[in-house]
Tab-separated table of C-alpha atoms (C1' of nucleotides) in Angstrom:
chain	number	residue	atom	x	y	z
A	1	UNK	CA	171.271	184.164	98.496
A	2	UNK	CA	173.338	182.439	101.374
A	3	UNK	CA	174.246	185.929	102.965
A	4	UNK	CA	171.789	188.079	105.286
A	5	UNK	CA	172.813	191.450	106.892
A	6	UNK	CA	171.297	192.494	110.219
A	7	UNK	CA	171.913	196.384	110.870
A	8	UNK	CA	170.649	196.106	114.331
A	9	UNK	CA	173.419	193.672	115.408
A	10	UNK	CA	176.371	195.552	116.291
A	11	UNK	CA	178.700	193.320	114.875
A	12	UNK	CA	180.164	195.062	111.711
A	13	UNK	CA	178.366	194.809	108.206
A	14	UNK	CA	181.863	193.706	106.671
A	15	UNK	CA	182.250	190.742	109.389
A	16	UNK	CA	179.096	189.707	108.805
A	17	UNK	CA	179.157	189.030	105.388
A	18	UNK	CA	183.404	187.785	106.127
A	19	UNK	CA	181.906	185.106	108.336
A	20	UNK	CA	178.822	183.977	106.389
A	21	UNK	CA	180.988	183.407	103.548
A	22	UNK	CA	183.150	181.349	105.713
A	23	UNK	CA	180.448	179.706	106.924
A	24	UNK	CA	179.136	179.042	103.654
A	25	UNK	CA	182.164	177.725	102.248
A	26	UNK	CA	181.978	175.297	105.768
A	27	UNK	CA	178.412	173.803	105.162
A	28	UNK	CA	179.579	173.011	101.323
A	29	UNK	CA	177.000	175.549	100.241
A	30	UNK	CA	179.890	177.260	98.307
A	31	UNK	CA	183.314	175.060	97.453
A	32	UNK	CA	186.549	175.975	95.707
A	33	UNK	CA	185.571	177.462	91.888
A	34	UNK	CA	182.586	178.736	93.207
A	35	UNK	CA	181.962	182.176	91.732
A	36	UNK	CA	181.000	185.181	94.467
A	37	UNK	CA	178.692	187.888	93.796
A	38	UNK	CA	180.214	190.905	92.324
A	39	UNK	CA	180.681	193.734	95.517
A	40	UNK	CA	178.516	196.478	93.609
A	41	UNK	CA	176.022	193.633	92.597
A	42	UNK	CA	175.538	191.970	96.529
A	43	UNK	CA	176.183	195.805	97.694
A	44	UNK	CA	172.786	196.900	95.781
A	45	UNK	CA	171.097	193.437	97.285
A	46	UNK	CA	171.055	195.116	100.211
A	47	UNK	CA	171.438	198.748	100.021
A	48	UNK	CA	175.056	199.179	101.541
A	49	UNK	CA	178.151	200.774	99.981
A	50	UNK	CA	180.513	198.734	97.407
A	51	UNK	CA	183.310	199.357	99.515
A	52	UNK	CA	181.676	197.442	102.325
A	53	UNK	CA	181.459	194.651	100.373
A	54	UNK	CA	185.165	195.033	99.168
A	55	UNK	CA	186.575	195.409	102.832
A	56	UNK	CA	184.891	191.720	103.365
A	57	UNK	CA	185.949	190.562	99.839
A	58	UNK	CA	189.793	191.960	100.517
A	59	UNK	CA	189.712	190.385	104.208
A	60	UNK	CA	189.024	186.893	102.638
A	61	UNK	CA	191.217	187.226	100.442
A	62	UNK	CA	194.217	188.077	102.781
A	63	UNK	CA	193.102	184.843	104.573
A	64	UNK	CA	192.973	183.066	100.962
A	65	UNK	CA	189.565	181.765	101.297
A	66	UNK	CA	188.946	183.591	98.051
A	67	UNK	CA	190.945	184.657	95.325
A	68	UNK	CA	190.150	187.269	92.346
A	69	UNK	CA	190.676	185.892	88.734
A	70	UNK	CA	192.086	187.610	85.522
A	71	UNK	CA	188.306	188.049	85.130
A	72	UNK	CA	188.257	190.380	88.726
A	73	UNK	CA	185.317	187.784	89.876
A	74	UNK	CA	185.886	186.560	93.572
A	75	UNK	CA	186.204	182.988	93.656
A	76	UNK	CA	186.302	180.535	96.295
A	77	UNK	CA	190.087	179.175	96.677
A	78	UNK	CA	191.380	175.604	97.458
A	79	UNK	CA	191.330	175.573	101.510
A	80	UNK	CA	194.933	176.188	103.025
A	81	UNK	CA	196.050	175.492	106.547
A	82	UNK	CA	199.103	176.479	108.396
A	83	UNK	CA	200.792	175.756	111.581
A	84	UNK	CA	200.328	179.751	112.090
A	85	UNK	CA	196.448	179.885	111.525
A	86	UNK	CA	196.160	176.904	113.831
A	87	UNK	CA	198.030	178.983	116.534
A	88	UNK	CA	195.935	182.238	116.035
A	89	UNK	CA	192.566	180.084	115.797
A	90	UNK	CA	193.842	178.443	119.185
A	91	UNK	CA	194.151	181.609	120.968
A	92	UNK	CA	190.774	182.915	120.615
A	93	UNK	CA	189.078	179.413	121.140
A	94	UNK	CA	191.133	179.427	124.523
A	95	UNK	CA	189.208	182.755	125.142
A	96	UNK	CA	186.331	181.172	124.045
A	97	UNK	CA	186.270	178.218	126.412
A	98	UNK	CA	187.171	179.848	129.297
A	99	UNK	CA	184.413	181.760	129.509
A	100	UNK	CA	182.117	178.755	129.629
A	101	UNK	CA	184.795	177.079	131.970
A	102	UNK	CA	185.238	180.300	134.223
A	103	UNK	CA	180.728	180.143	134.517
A	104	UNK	CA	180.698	176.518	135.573
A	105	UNK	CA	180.220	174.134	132.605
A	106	UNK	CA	181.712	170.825	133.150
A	107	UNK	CA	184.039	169.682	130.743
A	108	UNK	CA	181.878	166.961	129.031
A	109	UNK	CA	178.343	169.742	128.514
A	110	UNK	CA	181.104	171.656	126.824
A	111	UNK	CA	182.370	168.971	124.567
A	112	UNK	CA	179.053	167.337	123.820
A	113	UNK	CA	178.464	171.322	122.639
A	114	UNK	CA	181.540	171.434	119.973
A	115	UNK	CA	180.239	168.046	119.023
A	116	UNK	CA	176.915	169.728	118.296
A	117	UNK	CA	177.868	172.438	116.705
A	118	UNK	CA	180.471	171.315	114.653
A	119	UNK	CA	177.771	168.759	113.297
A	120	UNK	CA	175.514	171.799	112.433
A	121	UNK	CA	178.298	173.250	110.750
A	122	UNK	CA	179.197	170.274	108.563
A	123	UNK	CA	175.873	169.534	107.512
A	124	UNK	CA	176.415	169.153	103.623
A	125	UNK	CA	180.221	169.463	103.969
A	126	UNK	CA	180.772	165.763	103.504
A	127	UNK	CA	178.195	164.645	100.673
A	128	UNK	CA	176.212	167.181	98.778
A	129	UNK	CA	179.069	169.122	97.345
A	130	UNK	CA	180.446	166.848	94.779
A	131	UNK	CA	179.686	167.240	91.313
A	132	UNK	CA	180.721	171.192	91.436
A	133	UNK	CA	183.498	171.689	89.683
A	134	UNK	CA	184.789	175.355	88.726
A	135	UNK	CA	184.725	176.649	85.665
W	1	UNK	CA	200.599	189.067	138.868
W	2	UNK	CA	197.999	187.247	136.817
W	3	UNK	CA	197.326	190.229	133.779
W	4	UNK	CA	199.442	191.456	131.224
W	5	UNK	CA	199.096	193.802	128.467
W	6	UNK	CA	200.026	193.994	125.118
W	7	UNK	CA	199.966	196.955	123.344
W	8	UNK	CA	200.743	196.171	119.632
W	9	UNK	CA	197.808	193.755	119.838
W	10	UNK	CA	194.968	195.082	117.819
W	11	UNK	CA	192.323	194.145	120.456
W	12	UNK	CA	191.864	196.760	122.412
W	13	UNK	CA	193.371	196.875	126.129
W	14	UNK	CA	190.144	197.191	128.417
W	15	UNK	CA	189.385	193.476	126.400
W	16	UNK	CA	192.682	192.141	127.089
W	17	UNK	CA	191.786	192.660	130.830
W	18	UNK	CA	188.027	191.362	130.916
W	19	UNK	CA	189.249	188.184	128.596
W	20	UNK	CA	192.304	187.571	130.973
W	21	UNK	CA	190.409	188.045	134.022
W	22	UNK	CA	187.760	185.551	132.871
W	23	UNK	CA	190.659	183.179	131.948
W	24	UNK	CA	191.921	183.851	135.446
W	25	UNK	CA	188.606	182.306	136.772
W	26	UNK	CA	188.270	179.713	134.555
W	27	UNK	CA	191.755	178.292	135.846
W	28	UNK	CA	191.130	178.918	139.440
W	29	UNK	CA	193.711	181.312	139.669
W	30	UNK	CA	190.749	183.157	140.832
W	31	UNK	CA	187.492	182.191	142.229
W	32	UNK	CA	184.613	183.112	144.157
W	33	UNK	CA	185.642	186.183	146.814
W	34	UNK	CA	188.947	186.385	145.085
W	35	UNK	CA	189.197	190.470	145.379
W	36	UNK	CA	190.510	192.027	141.996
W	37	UNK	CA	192.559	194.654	142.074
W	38	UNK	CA	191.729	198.670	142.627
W	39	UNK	CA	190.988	200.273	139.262
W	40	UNK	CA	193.830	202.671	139.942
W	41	UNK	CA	195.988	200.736	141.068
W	42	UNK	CA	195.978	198.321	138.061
W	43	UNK	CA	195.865	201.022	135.490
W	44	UNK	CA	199.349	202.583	137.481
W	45	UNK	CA	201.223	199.189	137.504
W	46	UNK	CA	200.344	199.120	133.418
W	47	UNK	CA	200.694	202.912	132.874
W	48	UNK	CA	197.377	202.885	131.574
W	49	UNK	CA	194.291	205.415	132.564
W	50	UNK	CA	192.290	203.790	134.948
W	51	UNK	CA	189.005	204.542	133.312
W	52	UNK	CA	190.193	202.076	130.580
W	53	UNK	CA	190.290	199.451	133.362
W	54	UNK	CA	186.982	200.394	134.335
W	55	UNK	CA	185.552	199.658	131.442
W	56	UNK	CA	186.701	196.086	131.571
W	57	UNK	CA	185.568	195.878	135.425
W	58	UNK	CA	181.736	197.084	134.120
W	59	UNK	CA	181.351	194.972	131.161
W	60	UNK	CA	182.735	191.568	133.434
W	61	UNK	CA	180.195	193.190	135.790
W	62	UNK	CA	177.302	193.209	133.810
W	63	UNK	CA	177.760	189.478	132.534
W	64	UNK	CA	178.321	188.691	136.325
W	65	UNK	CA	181.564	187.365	136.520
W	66	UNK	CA	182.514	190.362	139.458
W	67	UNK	CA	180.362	192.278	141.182
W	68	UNK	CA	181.493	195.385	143.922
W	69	UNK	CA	181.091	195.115	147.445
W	70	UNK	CA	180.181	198.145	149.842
W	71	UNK	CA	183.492	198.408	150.355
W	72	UNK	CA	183.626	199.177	146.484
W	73	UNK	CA	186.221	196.688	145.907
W	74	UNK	CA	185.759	194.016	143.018
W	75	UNK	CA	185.349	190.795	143.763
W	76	UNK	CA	184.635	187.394	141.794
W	77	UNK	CA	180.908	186.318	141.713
W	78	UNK	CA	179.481	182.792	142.068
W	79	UNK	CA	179.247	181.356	138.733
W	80	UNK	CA	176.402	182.157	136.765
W	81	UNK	CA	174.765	180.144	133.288
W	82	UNK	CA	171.482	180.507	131.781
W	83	UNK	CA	170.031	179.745	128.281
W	84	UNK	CA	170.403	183.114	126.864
W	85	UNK	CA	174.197	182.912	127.549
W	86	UNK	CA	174.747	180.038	126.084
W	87	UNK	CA	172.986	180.555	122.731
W	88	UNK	CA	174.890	183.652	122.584
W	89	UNK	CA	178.366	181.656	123.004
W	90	UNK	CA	177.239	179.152	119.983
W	91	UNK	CA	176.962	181.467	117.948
W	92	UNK	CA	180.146	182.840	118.540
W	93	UNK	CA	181.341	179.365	118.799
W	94	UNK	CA	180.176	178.365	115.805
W	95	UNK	CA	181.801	180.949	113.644
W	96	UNK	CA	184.556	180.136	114.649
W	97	UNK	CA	184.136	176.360	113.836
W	98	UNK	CA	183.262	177.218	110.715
W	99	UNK	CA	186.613	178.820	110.133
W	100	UNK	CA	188.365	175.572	110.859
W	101	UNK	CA	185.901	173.518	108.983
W	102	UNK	CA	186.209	175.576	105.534
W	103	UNK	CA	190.205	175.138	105.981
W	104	UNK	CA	188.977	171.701	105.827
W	105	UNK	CA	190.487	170.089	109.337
W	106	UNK	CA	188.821	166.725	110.003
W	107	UNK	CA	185.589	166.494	112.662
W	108	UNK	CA	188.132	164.549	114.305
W	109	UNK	CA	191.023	166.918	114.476
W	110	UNK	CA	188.622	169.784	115.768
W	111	UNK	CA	187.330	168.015	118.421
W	112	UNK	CA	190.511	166.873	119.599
W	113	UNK	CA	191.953	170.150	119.602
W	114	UNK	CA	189.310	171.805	121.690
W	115	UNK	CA	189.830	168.984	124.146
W	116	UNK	CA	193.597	169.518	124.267
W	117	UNK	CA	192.768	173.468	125.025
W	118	UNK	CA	189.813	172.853	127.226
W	119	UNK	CA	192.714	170.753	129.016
W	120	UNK	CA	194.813	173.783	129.366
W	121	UNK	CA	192.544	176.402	130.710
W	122	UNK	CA	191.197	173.858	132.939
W	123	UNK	CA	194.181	172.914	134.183
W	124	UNK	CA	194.003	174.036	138.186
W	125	UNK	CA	190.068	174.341	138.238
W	126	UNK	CA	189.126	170.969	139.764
W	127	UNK	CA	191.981	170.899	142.151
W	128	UNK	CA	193.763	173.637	143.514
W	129	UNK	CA	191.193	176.034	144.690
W	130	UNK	CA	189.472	174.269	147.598
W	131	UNK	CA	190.330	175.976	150.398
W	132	UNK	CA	189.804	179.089	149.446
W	133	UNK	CA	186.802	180.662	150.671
W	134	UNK	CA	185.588	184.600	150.837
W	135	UNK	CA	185.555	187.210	153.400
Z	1	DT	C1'	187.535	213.637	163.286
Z	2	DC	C1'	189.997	213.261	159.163
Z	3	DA	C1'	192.984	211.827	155.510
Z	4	DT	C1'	192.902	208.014	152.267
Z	5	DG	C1'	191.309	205.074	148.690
Z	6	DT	C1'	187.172	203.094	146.507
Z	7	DG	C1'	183.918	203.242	142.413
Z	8	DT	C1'	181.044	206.738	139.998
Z	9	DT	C1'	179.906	210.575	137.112
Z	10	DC	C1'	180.908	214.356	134.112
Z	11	DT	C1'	183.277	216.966	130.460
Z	12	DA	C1'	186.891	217.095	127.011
Z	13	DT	C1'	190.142	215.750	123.634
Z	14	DA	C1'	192.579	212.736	120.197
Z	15	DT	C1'	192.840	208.776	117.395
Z	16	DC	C1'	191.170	204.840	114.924
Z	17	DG	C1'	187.611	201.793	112.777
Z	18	DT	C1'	183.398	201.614	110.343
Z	19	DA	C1'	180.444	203.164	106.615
Z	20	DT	C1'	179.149	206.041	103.126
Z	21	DA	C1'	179.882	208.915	98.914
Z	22	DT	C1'	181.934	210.317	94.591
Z	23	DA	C1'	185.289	210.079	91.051
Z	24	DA	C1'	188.583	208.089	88.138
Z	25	DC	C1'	191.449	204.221	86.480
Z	26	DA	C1'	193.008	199.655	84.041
Z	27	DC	C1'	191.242	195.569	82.486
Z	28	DA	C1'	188.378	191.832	80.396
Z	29	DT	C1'	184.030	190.797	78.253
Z	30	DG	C1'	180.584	190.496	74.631
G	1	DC	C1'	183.041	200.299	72.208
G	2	DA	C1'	179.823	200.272	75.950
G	3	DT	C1'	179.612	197.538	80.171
G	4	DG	C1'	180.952	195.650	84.486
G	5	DT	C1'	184.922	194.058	87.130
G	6	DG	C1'	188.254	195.260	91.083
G	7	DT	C1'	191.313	199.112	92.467
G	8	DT	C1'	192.723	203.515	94.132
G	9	DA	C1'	192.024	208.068	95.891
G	10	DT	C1'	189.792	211.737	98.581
G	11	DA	C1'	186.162	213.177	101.736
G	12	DT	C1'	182.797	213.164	105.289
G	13	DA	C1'	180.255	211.338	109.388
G	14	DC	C1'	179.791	208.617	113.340
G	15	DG	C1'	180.964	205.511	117.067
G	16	DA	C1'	184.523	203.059	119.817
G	17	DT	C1'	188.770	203.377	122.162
G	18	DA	C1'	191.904	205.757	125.264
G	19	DT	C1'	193.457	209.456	127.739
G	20	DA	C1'	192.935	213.425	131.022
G	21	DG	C1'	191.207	216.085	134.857
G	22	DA	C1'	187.772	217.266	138.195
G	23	DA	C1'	184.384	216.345	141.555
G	24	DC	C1'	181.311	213.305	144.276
G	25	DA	C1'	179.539	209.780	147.942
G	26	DC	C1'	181.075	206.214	150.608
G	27	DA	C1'	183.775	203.067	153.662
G	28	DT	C1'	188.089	202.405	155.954
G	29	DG	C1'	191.522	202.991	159.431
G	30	DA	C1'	194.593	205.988	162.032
DNA sequence: TCATGTGTTCTATATCGTATATAACACATG
DNA sequence: CATGTGTTATATACGATATAGAACACATGA
């Protein structure tokens, strides 16, 4: 499974499985039509409650990076991008930068680090994926 | 004054502070021996209780962004970077790649956009602050 | 000396978010 | 018709957030 769940980070159980969905959806790992794990099935993977799993499942949802069939299976949706996501997203990457900005890192490190990043992110986005159709 | 506070934002008010503080530095509205204001006297111009402002003056004091005086007032530290910072930001930084990424914006539009908001917090940081020096 | 303003510490309360638990429901599947 | 979905509802427990009030040590400046 592409989803692991550390209970000694402090960051929420239901974020952490929000954002490794998103991040799986990012690498190509999962891509529109791809079917997710049923809540009480990944909540029994690893010994949390259903409704954990839900509050992640309805929080992706409300973004529409998944959407829930006639079937009630979670499946990944077509990507969708707004002027008003870009807005929000730009607001806490501000906060984001600045903090590297405010301790001293030069303009270029800082770029060069996106670059990075954004290449570890993308991995398989680009090649890998096709050949998976839904259904 | 260089703070404000929003109170139907969902992120709580002592992180509205720390994050605009730190976006205060990283614009050179403030910088090294820049003196913050008193805790009560900032949560009084808000209406807020000034151990909520504490809270945000102890958490941008233990990632050493301020530190107190004797005189117990805060002031702006020297910048400070290490390794262990900076793994901690990619991480953060990558999630939130990833968002972008699974909406599936271009490499090319990401990286452009970070530079156009690394532009903006950056703004007065290489100019307009020499000249002013502590105590 | 002494009143003033700092940050600090302590106790207390109220509210919200997180997580769990249990039950029941409508719906589609095989 | 039993099974497994997501959904809804109620309940409890715990931590984070925010407020409130009191008291303390310390440095400042009149």
């Amino acid at each position: 499974m592409f989803i692991s769940i550390d209970f000694a980070d402090d960051k929420p159980i239901y974020l952490q499985i929000h954002d490794q969905v998103i991040d799986a959806i990012a690498s190509g790992k999962m891509f529109p039509g791809s079917v997710l794990p049923s809540s009480r099935q990944l909540a029994a993977e690893f010994g949390i409650n259903f409704h954990t799993v839900n509050k992640a499942y309805n929080l992706l949802r409300e973004e529409r990076y998944i959407q829930f069939s006639r079937k009630k299976t979670a499946v990944v949706s077509e990507p969708l991008m707004n002027e008003t996501l870009l807005q929000e997203w730009d607001n806490r990457e501000r906060t984001l930068l600045a903090e590297l900005v405010a301790r001293g890192v030069s303009r270029q490190d800082i770029v060069h680090r996106v670059g990075r990043l954004l290449d570890s992110v993308r991995l398989s986005v680009e090649n890998g994926s096709k050949g998976g159709e839904q259904k």
